[in-house]
Each structure stands twice: as C-alpha cells, then as structure tokens.
PDB file of C-alpha atoms and ligand atoms in Angstrom:
ATOM      1  CA  MET A  17      -3.447  47.863  76.981  1.00  0.00           C
ATOM      2  CA  ARG A  18      -0.846  45.703  75.380  1.00  0.00           C
ATOM      3  CA  VAL A  19       0.866  46.801  72.239  1.00  0.00           C
ATOM      4  CA  PHE A  20      -0.526  43.585  70.304  1.00  0.00           C
ATOM      5  CA  ASP A  21      -3.798  44.792  70.883  1.00  0.00           C
ATOM      6  CA  PHE A  22      -6.340  45.045  68.248  1.00  0.00           C
ATOM      7  CA  ASN A  23      -9.630  44.964  67.667  1.00  0.00           C
ATOM      8  CA  ARG A  24     -10.143  47.512  63.862  1.00  0.00           C
ATOM      9  CA  ALA A  25      -7.662  46.336  60.964  1.00  0.00           C
ATOM     10  CA  ILE A  26      -7.986  47.690  57.439  1.00  0.00           C
ATOM     11  CA  VAL A  27      -6.754  45.395  54.797  1.00  0.00           C
ATOM     12  CA  ARG A  28      -7.164  46.458  51.021  1.00  0.00           C
ATOM     13  CA  GLU A  29      -8.553  42.504  48.437  1.00  0.00           C
ATOM     14  CA  PRO A  30      -6.125  41.726  46.265  1.00  0.00           C
ATOM     15  CA  GLY A  31      -6.377  43.049  42.672  1.00  0.00           C
ATOM     16  CA  ALA A  32      -5.081  40.508  39.665  1.00  0.00           C
ATOM     17  CA  SER A  33      -2.223  42.804  39.468  1.00  0.00           C
ATOM     18  CA  VAL A  34      -1.079  42.104  41.991  1.00  0.00           C
ATOM     19  CA  VAL A  35       0.956  39.432  39.779  1.00  0.00           C
ATOM     20  CA  SER A  36       3.384  42.796  39.014  1.00  0.00           C
ATOM     21  CA  GLY A  37       4.183  43.363  42.279  1.00  0.00           C
ATOM     22  CA  LEU A  38       7.597  45.663  43.190  1.00  0.00           C
ATOM     23  CA  ARG A  39       9.195  41.769  44.077  1.00  0.00           C
ATOM     24  CA  ALA A  40      13.010  41.174  44.366  1.00  0.00           C
ATOM     25  CA  ASP A  41      13.064  37.951  42.145  1.00  0.00           C
ATOM     26  CA  ALA A  42      11.641  38.122  38.664  1.00  0.00           C
ATOM     27  CA  THR A  43      11.909  35.543  38.034  1.00  0.00           C
ATOM     28  CA  ALA A  44       9.379  34.209  40.594  1.00  0.00           C
ATOM     29  CA  THR A  45       5.511  34.735  39.822  1.00  0.00           C
ATOM     30  CA  PRO A  46       3.068  34.618  41.988  1.00  0.00           C
ATOM     31  CA  ASP A  47      -0.192  33.106  40.807  1.00  0.00           C
ATOM     32  CA  PHE A  48      -2.655  35.201  41.612  1.00  0.00           C
ATOM     33  CA  THR A  49      -5.907  32.576  42.745  1.00  0.00           C
ATOM     34  CA  GLY A  50      -3.230  31.556  45.111  1.00  0.00           C
ATOM     35  CA  VAL A  51      -2.504  35.721  46.916  1.00  0.00           C
ATOM     36  CA  LYS A  52      -6.370  36.030  46.927  1.00  0.00           C
ATOM     37  CA  ALA A  53      -6.706  32.276  48.919  1.00  0.00           C
ATOM     38  CA  GLU A  54      -3.440  33.743  51.570  1.00  0.00           C
ATOM     39  CA  HIS A  55      -5.346  37.178  51.665  1.00  0.00           C
ATOM     40  CA  ALA A  56      -8.530  35.560  52.729  1.00  0.00           C
ATOM     41  CA  ALA A  57      -6.673  33.144  55.119  1.00  0.00           C
ATOM     42  CA  TYR A  58      -5.155  35.861  56.911  1.00  0.00           C
ATOM     43  CA  VAL A  59      -7.902  37.857  56.958  1.00  0.00           C
ATOM     44  CA  ALA A  60      -9.987  35.631  58.639  1.00  0.00           C
ATOM     45  CA  ALA A  61      -7.696  34.788  61.289  1.00  0.00           C
ATOM     46  CA  LEU A  62      -8.144  38.448  61.920  1.00  0.00           C
ATOM     47  CA  ARG A  63     -11.805  37.856  62.329  1.00  0.00           C
ATOM     48  CA  VAL A  64     -10.885  34.840  64.726  1.00  0.00           C
ATOM     49  CA  ALA A  65      -8.766  36.915  67.083  1.00  0.00           C
ATOM     50  CA  GLY A  66     -11.808  39.162  67.996  1.00  0.00           C
ATOM     51  CA  LEU A  67     -10.227  42.281  64.892  1.00  0.00           C
ATOM     52  CA  ALA A  68     -13.846  44.276  63.152  1.00  0.00           C
ATOM     53  CA  VAL A  69     -11.634  43.689  59.335  1.00  0.00           C
ATOM     54  CA  GLU A  70     -12.426  46.971  56.641  1.00  0.00           C
ATOM     55  CA  MET A  71     -11.698  45.755  53.273  1.00  0.00           C
ATOM     56  CA  LEU A  72     -11.423  48.036  50.938  1.00  0.00           C
ATOM     57  CA  PRO A  73     -11.541  47.114  47.040  1.00  0.00           C
ATOM     58  CA  PRO A  74      -8.757  46.449  44.830  1.00  0.00           C
ATOM     59  CA  LEU A  75      -6.597  49.695  43.115  1.00  0.00           C
ATOM     60  CA  GLU A  76      -5.787  47.366  39.893  1.00  0.00           C
ATOM     61  CA  ALA A  77      -3.536  51.072  39.386  1.00  0.00           C
ATOM     62  CA  PHE A  78      -0.798  50.127  42.325  1.00  0.00           C
ATOM     63  CA  PRO A  79      -0.106  46.783  41.633  1.00  0.00           C
ATOM     64  CA  ASP A  80       1.602  46.234  45.555  1.00  0.00           C
ATOM     65  CA  SER A  81      -1.641  47.738  47.327  1.00  0.00           C
ATOM     66  CA  VAL A  82      -3.046  44.599  49.077  1.00  0.00           C
ATOM     67  CA  PHE A  83      -0.024  45.865  51.026  1.00  0.00           C
ATOM     68  CA  VAL A  84      -1.345  48.222  53.115  1.00  0.00           C
ATOM     69  CA  GLU A  85       0.782  48.212  55.852  1.00  0.00           C
ATOM     70  CA  ASP A  86       3.256  50.460  53.685  1.00  0.00           C
ATOM     71  CA  PRO A  87       1.101  53.614  52.891  1.00  0.00           C
ATOM     72  CA  ALA A  88       0.249  55.022  56.818  1.00  0.00           C
ATOM     73  CA  PHE A  89       1.659  54.150  59.662  1.00  0.00           C
ATOM     74  CA  VAL A  90      -1.249  54.419  62.971  1.00  0.00           C
ATOM     75  CA  VAL A  91      -1.476  54.001  66.629  1.00  0.00           C
ATOM     76  CA  PRO A  92      -5.056  53.930  69.030  1.00  0.00           C
ATOM     77  CA  GLU A  93      -3.998  58.129  69.182  1.00  0.00           C
ATOM     78  CA  GLY A  94      -4.379  58.783  65.636  1.00  0.00           C
ATOM     79  CA  ALA A  95      -2.741  58.844  61.662  1.00  0.00           C
ATOM     80  CA  ILE A  96       0.069  58.832  59.899  1.00  0.00           C
ATOM     81  CA  LEU A  97      -0.062  59.184  55.640  1.00  0.00           C
ATOM     82  CA  LEU A  98       3.445  57.951  54.564  1.00  0.00           C
ATOM     83  CA  ARG A  99       5.024  58.356  51.236  1.00  0.00           C
ATOM     84  CA  PRO A 100       6.289  55.281  50.588  1.00  0.00           C
ATOM     85  CA  GLY A 101       9.758  54.932  49.187  1.00  0.00           C
ATOM     86  CA  ALA A 102       9.183  53.336  46.429  1.00  0.00           C
ATOM     87  CA  PRO A 103       7.614  55.646  42.333  1.00  0.00           C
ATOM     88  CA  SER A 104       4.969  53.160  42.070  1.00  0.00           C
ATOM     89  CA  ARG A 105       3.046  52.265  45.472  1.00  0.00           C
ATOM     90  CA  ARG A 106       2.929  56.804  46.515  1.00  0.00           C
ATOM     91  CA  GLY A 107      -0.236  56.952  44.661  1.00  0.00           C
ATOM     92  CA  GLU A 108      -1.486  54.150  47.511  1.00  0.00           C
ATOM     93  CA  THR A 109      -1.285  57.021  49.896  1.00  0.00           C
ATOM     94  CA  GLU A 110      -4.315  59.046  48.840  1.00  0.00           C
ATOM     95  CA  GLU A 111      -6.345  55.827  48.261  1.00  0.00           C
ATOM     96  CA  LEU A 112      -6.591  55.575  52.281  1.00  0.00           C
ATOM     97  CA  ARG A 113      -6.776  58.706  52.981  1.00  0.00           C
ATOM     98  CA  GLY A 114     -10.961  59.495  53.606  1.00  0.00           C
ATOM     99  CA  THR A 115     -11.154  55.564  55.512  1.00  0.00           C
ATOM    100  CA  LEU A 116      -7.775  57.098  56.970  1.00  0.00           C
ATOM    101  CA  GLU A 117     -10.085  60.969  57.890  1.00  0.00           C
ATOM    102  CA  ARG A 118     -13.091  58.714  59.195  1.00  0.00           C
ATOM    103  CA  HIS A 119     -10.868  56.118  61.165  1.00  0.00           C
ATOM    104  CA  PHE A 120      -8.065  59.323  63.551  1.00  0.00           C
ATOM    105  CA  GLY A 121      -9.323  62.594  64.790  1.00  0.00           C
ATOM    106  CA  GLN A 122      -5.882  63.209  64.114  1.00  0.00           C
ATOM    107  CA  VAL A 123      -4.312  62.704  60.337  1.00  0.00           C
ATOM    108  CA  HIS A 124      -0.705  63.304  59.973  1.00  0.00           C
ATOM    109  CA  ALA A 125       1.603  63.191  56.775  1.00  0.00           C
ATOM    110  CA  LEU A 126       4.721  63.591  55.494  1.00  0.00           C
ATOM    111  CA  GLY A 127       5.841  65.663  53.119  1.00  0.00           C
ATOM    112  CA  GLY A 128       8.721  66.954  50.435  1.00  0.00           C
ATOM    113  CA  ASP A 129      12.469  64.425  50.466  1.00  0.00           C
ATOM    114  CA  GLU A 130      10.411  62.247  52.830  1.00  0.00           C
ATOM    115  CA  TYR A 131       9.589  58.990  52.740  1.00  0.00           C
ATOM    116  CA  VAL A 132       8.657  56.453  54.899  1.00  0.00           C
ATOM    117  CA  ASP A 133       7.793  52.199  54.538  1.00  0.00           C
ATOM    118  CA  GLY A 134       4.967  50.592  57.200  1.00  0.00           C
ATOM    119  CA  GLY A 135       6.907  48.475  56.890  1.00  0.00           C
ATOM    120  CA  ASP A 136      10.462  49.718  58.576  1.00  0.00           C
ATOM    121  CA  VAL A 137       8.044  50.823  61.419  1.00  0.00           C
ATOM    122  CA  LEU A 138       7.699  48.118  64.452  1.00  0.00           C
ATOM    123  CA  ILE A 139       5.512  48.913  67.370  1.00  0.00           C
ATOM    124  CA  THR A 140       7.320  47.389  70.576  1.00  0.00           C
ATOM    125  CA  PRO A 141       6.209  49.362  74.435  1.00  0.00           C
ATOM    126  CA  LYS A 142       9.550  50.552  74.973  1.00  0.00           C
ATOM    127  CA  ALA A 143       9.929  52.745  71.345  1.00  0.00           C
ATOM    128  CA  ILE A 144       8.064  52.983  67.796  1.00  0.00           C
ATOM    129  CA  PHE A 145      11.397  51.634  65.133  1.00  0.00           C
ATOM    130  CA  ILE A 146      11.966  53.684  62.559  1.00  0.00           C
ATOM    131  CA  GLY A 147      14.011  51.931  60.239  1.00  0.00           C
ATOM    132  CA  LEU A 148      15.976  53.319  57.775  1.00  0.00           C
ATOM    133  CA  SER A 149      16.048  51.241  54.275  1.00  0.00           C
ATOM    134  CA  ALA A 150      16.271  51.383  50.806  1.00  0.00           C
ATOM    135  CA  ARG A 151      12.664  53.197  51.197  1.00  0.00           C
ATOM    136  CA  THR A 152      12.990  54.377  54.435  1.00  0.00           C
ATOM    137  CA  ASN A 153      15.775  58.023  54.160  1.00  0.00           C
ATOM    138  CA  ARG A 154      16.170  60.416  57.309  1.00  0.00           C
ATOM    139  CA  ALA A 155      13.788  62.614  56.852  1.00  0.00           C
ATOM    140  CA  GLY A 156      11.459  60.364  56.324  1.00  0.00           C
ATOM    141  CA  ALA A 157      11.780  58.481  59.277  1.00  0.00           C
ATOM    142  CA  GLU A 158      12.638  61.873  61.240  1.00  0.00           C
ATOM    143  CA  ALA A 159       9.234  63.560  59.618  1.00  0.00           C
ATOM    144  CA  LEU A 160       7.376  60.211  61.234  1.00  0.00           C
ATOM    145  CA  ALA A 161       9.305  60.849  64.819  1.00  0.00           C
ATOM    146  CA  ARG A 162       7.981  64.763  64.920  1.00  0.00           C
ATOM    147  CA  ALA A 163       4.496  63.011  64.334  1.00  0.00           C
ATOM    148  CA  LEU A 164       5.089  60.215  66.220  1.00  0.00           C
ATOM    149  CA  ALA A 165       6.314  62.870  69.694  1.00  0.00           C
ATOM    150  CA  THR A 166       3.066  65.001  68.943  1.00  0.00           C
ATOM    151  CA  PHE A 167       0.751  61.712  70.422  1.00  0.00           C
ATOM    152  CA  ASP A 168       3.667  61.419  73.694  1.00  0.00           C
ATOM    153  CA  ARG A 169       5.276  57.846  71.520  1.00  0.00           C
ATOM    154  CA  GLU A 170       9.595  57.808  71.415  1.00  0.00           C
ATOM    155  CA  ALA A 171      10.860  56.408  67.868  1.00  0.00           C
ATOM    156  CA  ARG A 172      13.689  55.358  68.249  1.00  0.00           C
ATOM    157  CA  ILE A 173      15.893  55.301  64.402  1.00  0.00           C
ATOM    158  CA  VAL A 174      18.214  52.551  63.452  1.00  0.00           C
ATOM    159  CA  GLU A 175      19.136  50.848  60.729  1.00  0.00           C
ATOM    160  CA  ALA A 176      17.956  48.327  58.261  1.00  0.00           C
ATOM    161  CA  PRO A 177      20.269  45.152  57.227  1.00  0.00           C
ATOM    162  CA  LYS A 178      21.824  46.320  54.199  1.00  0.00           C
ATOM    163  CA  GLY A 179      19.829  43.852  50.914  1.00  0.00           C
ATOM    164  CA  VAL A 180      16.662  43.183  53.323  1.00  0.00           C
ATOM    165  CA  LEU A 181      13.903  45.161  51.831  1.00  0.00           C
ATOM    166  CA  HIS A 182      11.999  45.935  55.817  1.00  0.00           C
ATOM    167  CA  LEU A 183      12.937  46.280  58.863  1.00  0.00           C
ATOM    168  CA  LYS A 184       9.927  43.860  59.328  1.00  0.00           C
ATOM    169  CA  THR A 185      11.304  42.085  56.596  1.00  0.00           C
ATOM    170  CA  VAL A 186      13.936  40.698  60.098  1.00  0.00           C
ATOM    171  CA  ALA A 187      12.144  41.318  62.745  1.00  0.00           C
ATOM    172  CA  SER A 188       8.584  41.019  65.154  1.00  0.00           C
ATOM    173  CA  LEU A 189       6.996  42.042  68.420  1.00  0.00           C
ATOM    174  CA  MET A 190       6.175  38.118  70.104  1.00  0.00           C
ATOM    175  CA  ASP A 191       5.110  39.850  72.875  1.00  0.00           C
ATOM    176  CA  GLU A 192       6.200  42.585  75.690  1.00  0.00           C
ATOM    177  CA  ASN A 193       9.851  41.582  75.676  1.00  0.00           C
ATOM    178  CA  LYS A 194      10.556  39.105  73.584  1.00  0.00           C
ATOM    179  CA  ILE A 195      11.151  39.854  69.227  1.00  0.00           C
ATOM    180  CA  LEU A 196      11.670  37.327  66.556  1.00  0.00           C
ATOM    181  CA  ALA A 197      14.153  38.707  64.594  1.00  0.00           C
ATOM    182  CA  THR A 198      17.485  37.548  61.744  1.00  0.00           C
ATOM    183  CA  PRO A 199      21.266  36.579  63.124  1.00  0.00           C
ATOM    184  CA  ALA A 200      21.981  39.334  60.867  1.00  0.00           C
ATOM    185  CA  MET A 201      18.747  41.986  62.467  1.00  0.00           C
ATOM    186  CA  ALA A 202      19.706  40.344  66.615  1.00  0.00           C
ATOM    187  CA  ALA A 203      23.977  40.693  65.814  1.00  0.00           C
ATOM    188  CA  SER A 204      22.809  44.721  66.344  1.00  0.00           C
ATOM    189  CA  ASP A 205      23.021  46.111  69.493  1.00  0.00           C
ATOM    190  CA  ASP A 206      18.909  47.677  68.583  1.00  0.00           C
ATOM    191  CA  PHE A 207      16.561  45.733  71.052  1.00  0.00           C
ATOM    192  CA  ASN A 208      18.901  45.505  73.342  1.00  0.00           C
ATOM    193  CA  GLY A 209      16.611  45.380  76.888  1.00  0.00           C
ATOM    194  CA  PHE A 210      14.431  42.511  74.740  1.00  0.00           C
ATOM    195  CA  GLU A 211      14.988  39.031  75.043  1.00  0.00           C
ATOM    196  CA  VAL A 212      15.759  37.980  71.072  1.00  0.00           C
ATOM    197  CA  ILE A 213      14.403  34.882  69.442  1.00  0.00           C
ATOM    198  CA  THR A 214      16.922  34.114  66.543  1.00  0.00           C
ATOM    199  CA  THR A 215      15.067  31.984  63.648  1.00  0.00           C
ATOM    200  CA  PRO A 216      16.154  28.821  61.869  1.00  0.00           C
ATOM    201  CA  ASN A 217      18.893  28.825  58.827  1.00  0.00           C
ATOM    202  CA  GLY A 218      17.228  28.440  56.368  1.00  0.00           C
ATOM    203  CA  GLU A 219      14.042  30.391  58.178  1.00  0.00           C
ATOM    204  CA  GLU A 220      14.382  33.987  57.410  1.00  0.00           C
ATOM    205  CA  ALA A 221      11.935  34.886  56.480  1.00  0.00           C
ATOM    206  CA  ALA A 222       9.764  33.209  59.001  1.00  0.00           C
ATOM    207  CA  ALA A 223      10.682  36.147  60.553  1.00  0.00           C
ATOM    208  CA  ASN A 224       8.037  38.886  60.017  1.00  0.00           C
ATOM    209  CA  ALA A 225       5.624  36.913  62.296  1.00  0.00           C
ATOM    210  CA  LEU A 226       2.829  38.590  63.079  1.00  0.00           C
ATOM    211  CA  ARG A 227       1.466  39.139  67.379  1.00  0.00           C
ATOM    212  CA  VAL A 228      -2.236  39.549  67.380  1.00  0.00           C
ATOM    213  CA  ASN A 229      -3.819  40.046  70.352  1.00  0.00           C
ATOM    214  CA  ASP A 230      -2.834  35.979  72.487  1.00  0.00           C
ATOM    215  CA  ILE A 231      -1.359  34.062  69.078  1.00  0.00           C
ATOM    216  CA  VAL A 232       1.227  34.695  66.776  1.00  0.00           C
ATOM    217  CA  LEU A 233       0.792  34.611  62.788  1.00  0.00           C
ATOM    218  CA  VAL A 234       3.860  32.882  61.551  1.00  0.00           C
ATOM    219  CA  GLY A 235       4.053  31.182  58.165  1.00  0.00           C
ATOM    220  CA  VAL A 236       3.435  27.988  57.679  1.00  0.00           C
ATOM    221  CA  GLN A 237       6.411  26.853  55.418  1.00  0.00           C
ATOM    222  CA  TYR A 238       8.749  28.011  58.762  1.00  0.00           C
ATOM    223  CA  PRO A 239       8.378  25.649  60.986  1.00  0.00           C
ATOM    224  CA  ARG A 240      11.146  24.929  62.695  1.00  0.00           C
ATOM    225  CA  THR A 241       9.709  28.447  63.932  1.00  0.00           C
ATOM    226  CA  ALA A 242       6.499  27.936  64.900  1.00  0.00           C
ATOM    227  CA  GLU A 243       8.341  25.355  67.088  1.00  0.00           C
ATOM    228  CA  LEU A 244      10.146  27.675  68.218  1.00  0.00           C
ATOM    229  CA  LEU A 245       7.912  29.268  69.219  1.00  0.00           C
ATOM    230  CA  SER A 246       6.034  27.573  71.059  1.00  0.00           C
ATOM    231  CA  LYS A 247       8.253  26.109  73.430  1.00  0.00           C
ATOM    232  CA  VAL A 248       8.559  29.677  75.214  1.00  0.00           C
ATOM    233  CA  GLY A 249       4.750  29.150  76.176  1.00  0.00           C
ATOM    234  CA  LEU A 250       3.962  31.122  72.662  1.00  0.00           C
ATOM    235  CA  SER A 251      -0.035  30.511  71.319  1.00  0.00           C
ATOM    236  CA  VAL A 252       1.321  29.952  67.125  1.00  0.00           C
ATOM    237  CA  GLN A 253      -1.131  29.683  64.392  1.00  0.00           C
ATOM    238  CA  THR A 254       0.692  29.392  60.747  1.00  0.00           C
ATOM    239  CA  LEU A 255      -1.004  30.414  57.997  1.00  0.00           C
ATOM    240  CA  SER A 256       0.148  30.047  54.327  1.00  0.00           C
ATOM    241  CA  VAL A 257       2.766  32.842  52.864  1.00  0.00           C
ATOM    242  CA  ARG A 258       4.130  30.799  50.571  1.00  0.00           C
ATOM    243  CA  GLU A 259       2.383  33.291  47.300  1.00  0.00           C
ATOM    244  CA  VAL A 260       2.718  36.671  49.088  1.00  0.00           C
ATOM    245  CA  ALA A 261       6.710  35.825  49.851  1.00  0.00           C
ATOM    246  CA  LYS A 262       7.089  35.660  46.336  1.00  0.00           C
ATOM    247  CA  LEU A 263       6.309  39.802  46.341  1.00  0.00           C
ATOM    248  CA  ASP A 264       8.678  39.812  49.254  1.00  0.00           C
ATOM    249  CA  ALA A 265       5.879  40.323  51.821  1.00  0.00           C
ATOM    250  CA  GLY A 266       4.383  38.590  54.810  1.00  0.00           C
ATOM    251  CA  LEU A 267       1.755  38.749  57.383  1.00  0.00           C
ATOM    252  CA  SER A 268       2.581  42.193  58.925  1.00  0.00           C
ATOM    253  CA  CYS A 269       1.739  44.776  55.485  1.00  0.00           C
ATOM    254  CA  MET A 270      -1.396  43.186  54.541  1.00  0.00           C
ATOM    255  CA  SER A 271      -3.182  44.857  57.614  1.00  0.00           C
ATOM    256  CA  LEU A 272      -3.017  48.063  58.979  1.00  0.00           C
ATOM    257  CA  ARG A 273      -3.897  47.583  62.182  1.00  0.00           C
ATOM    258  CA  TRP A 274      -5.311  48.791  66.306  1.00  0.00           C
ATOM    259  CA  ARG A 275      -7.547  49.748  68.644  1.00  0.00           C
ATOM    260  CA  THR A 276     -10.045  51.603  69.321  1.00  0.00           C
ATOM    261  CA  ALA A 277     -12.106  53.068  72.763  1.00  0.00           C
ATOM    262  CA  PHE A 278     -15.085  51.178  71.635  1.00  0.00           C
TER     263      PHE A 278
HETATM  264  C1  LIG B  13       7.158  46.094  48.189  1.00  0.00           C
HETATM  265  O1  LIG B  13       7.790  45.822  47.096  1.00  0.00           O
HETATM  266  O2  LIG B  13       6.683  46.746  48.118  1.00  0.00           O
HETATM  267  C2  LIG B  13       6.596  44.745  47.811  1.00  0.00           C
HETATM  268  N1  LIG B  13       5.702  44.389  46.667  1.00  0.00           N
HETATM  269  C3  LIG B  13       5.980  44.106  49.386  1.00  0.00           C
HETATM  270  C4  LIG B  13       5.317  45.346  50.481  1.00  0.00           C
HETATM  271  C5  LIG B  13       5.831  44.008  51.842  1.00  0.00           C
HETATM  272  N2  LIG B  13       4.793  45.465  52.583  1.00  0.00           N
HETATM  273  C6  LIG B  13       5.820  44.634  54.077  1.00  0.00           C
HETATM  274  O3  LIG B  13       6.525  43.643  54.136  1.00  0.00           O
HETATM  275  N3  LIG B  13       4.490  46.106  54.510  1.00  0.00           N
END
C-alpha cells in the first residue's frame, strides 16, 4: 500500500464565518460562495478518485474549521488529536474527537504546551516529516513523534522555512520518490534522497498540491507547475483554490485521508 492510497476522507463544510478565517493578508477577503464552490469541487474530485467522503456539518464558531487537516493526523493504524497553534482554532480538535473515535480503534491526543497543526505533517514512504513553524512547537512535534512511534511510524522533525504558514505550504509528496517544493524548501537538505521538483517562479503557492491514489490535484492558477508535473509522468487534475488561497490554504488542508482494509 502506498502512503497516498486512500479510500476514506473526512471533510467539513465551510460555514459563512469562513470569510473571517485567519490570514496573513487581511485585505484579501474570501467570498463565501466561492469557498463553498471550491470545497464542493474538491469533495467531488476526492469521490471520483475513489474515496468515501464523510462530510461534517459547518461550525460557525470556528471560521477555519473547513481546514480539517489541522486539528488531527491520521494513518490507517490510528488517529492523533492535535492541538492547533492558533488559539482561535483549538476548539476544533474536540469537535473531531467523536468522528475519529468512530473510525479508529486507537486515538491519541496531544496535551499541555504541545502544539501541532496537521498542515505541518507530511507523510512520505521514508518518514513522516513534522515541520516546526509558528503553529507547531518542538514539544508538540516530539509528542506527535512519540505517538507515531506507537504505530511503528518513524517521524523526522525539520524546520519549516521562516514566514510560511506550514511545512505543507511549501512541500508535498508527488509519488514514492518525488517531492514538489518551493525553492526555499528545496534548498534545505531535508529531502535528500528524494527527487525534488521545484515550483516555477511566481508559482510557489502551487507547492501545496495533493497526491490522491493515481492523481495529483494542483491549483488551476498554477499552469506551469501542472505542466512540469505532467512532464514527469504524473496525472494532474487542476482545481480552483483562488478563494481558499486568500485564507493561506491549499489542497491538502481540506481533508483528512486514510486507507481502510474494507
Ligand atoms: C489558518 O491560518 O489556520 C487557516 N486560515 C489556513 C489553514 C490551512 N491549513 C493547512 O494548510 N493545512
């Protein structure tokens, strides 16, 4: 089984409050109808790729809760309830607990001063990379690494480049041996042993792409990246992420994905 083979996903419908979500550029206000349309197209793409998608109801009290990847991390062996680094997002974790307990026999949790956003956790066949960022601290990364070790999963703690939201803002797995990364991330030694494909100038935001089964989802506004990926033999499907990008989000953020035996 490849780490990007999935048959299940959890997503959360965006609420109208999504337009008040956290973002670095407060002048770029997303449009609710646009976010809903992008989310619906994303869910449709996951279903076409073969995933059974469970859609959770919107949570108006948590504007960023559509980015369901951040409050948890899942692998087929179990789930880990994370503690998002942004105070406004912490309550999202509890809102996921029941759903994850229904799907997974083992559910771990972080505690105390341990903070991790799922956007900082990149699964690869070699290791699960945990990026230290403004959202993910060392105590959180180490606690997550210990939880993953109980599933016999090896974690590797790295630094996300300064000024980016998450590790997966700047890197994503394309196949067993290929990583798509921004030039800043590609310049680190973290992905030694992988073939690193660098995002073209001006398309750095394309680095938050998503490999799902046999396809790679890429933002439609990044045509040069899509072409680059097609040229190395990947099956690319483009989706609009114009509105969610205004919330510093991309394609990995909107689902939790895993594979079950049934
Ligand atoms: C936030 O700042 O938390 C949200 N506006 C965006 C979260 C994006 N999540 C992700 O990349 N995993």
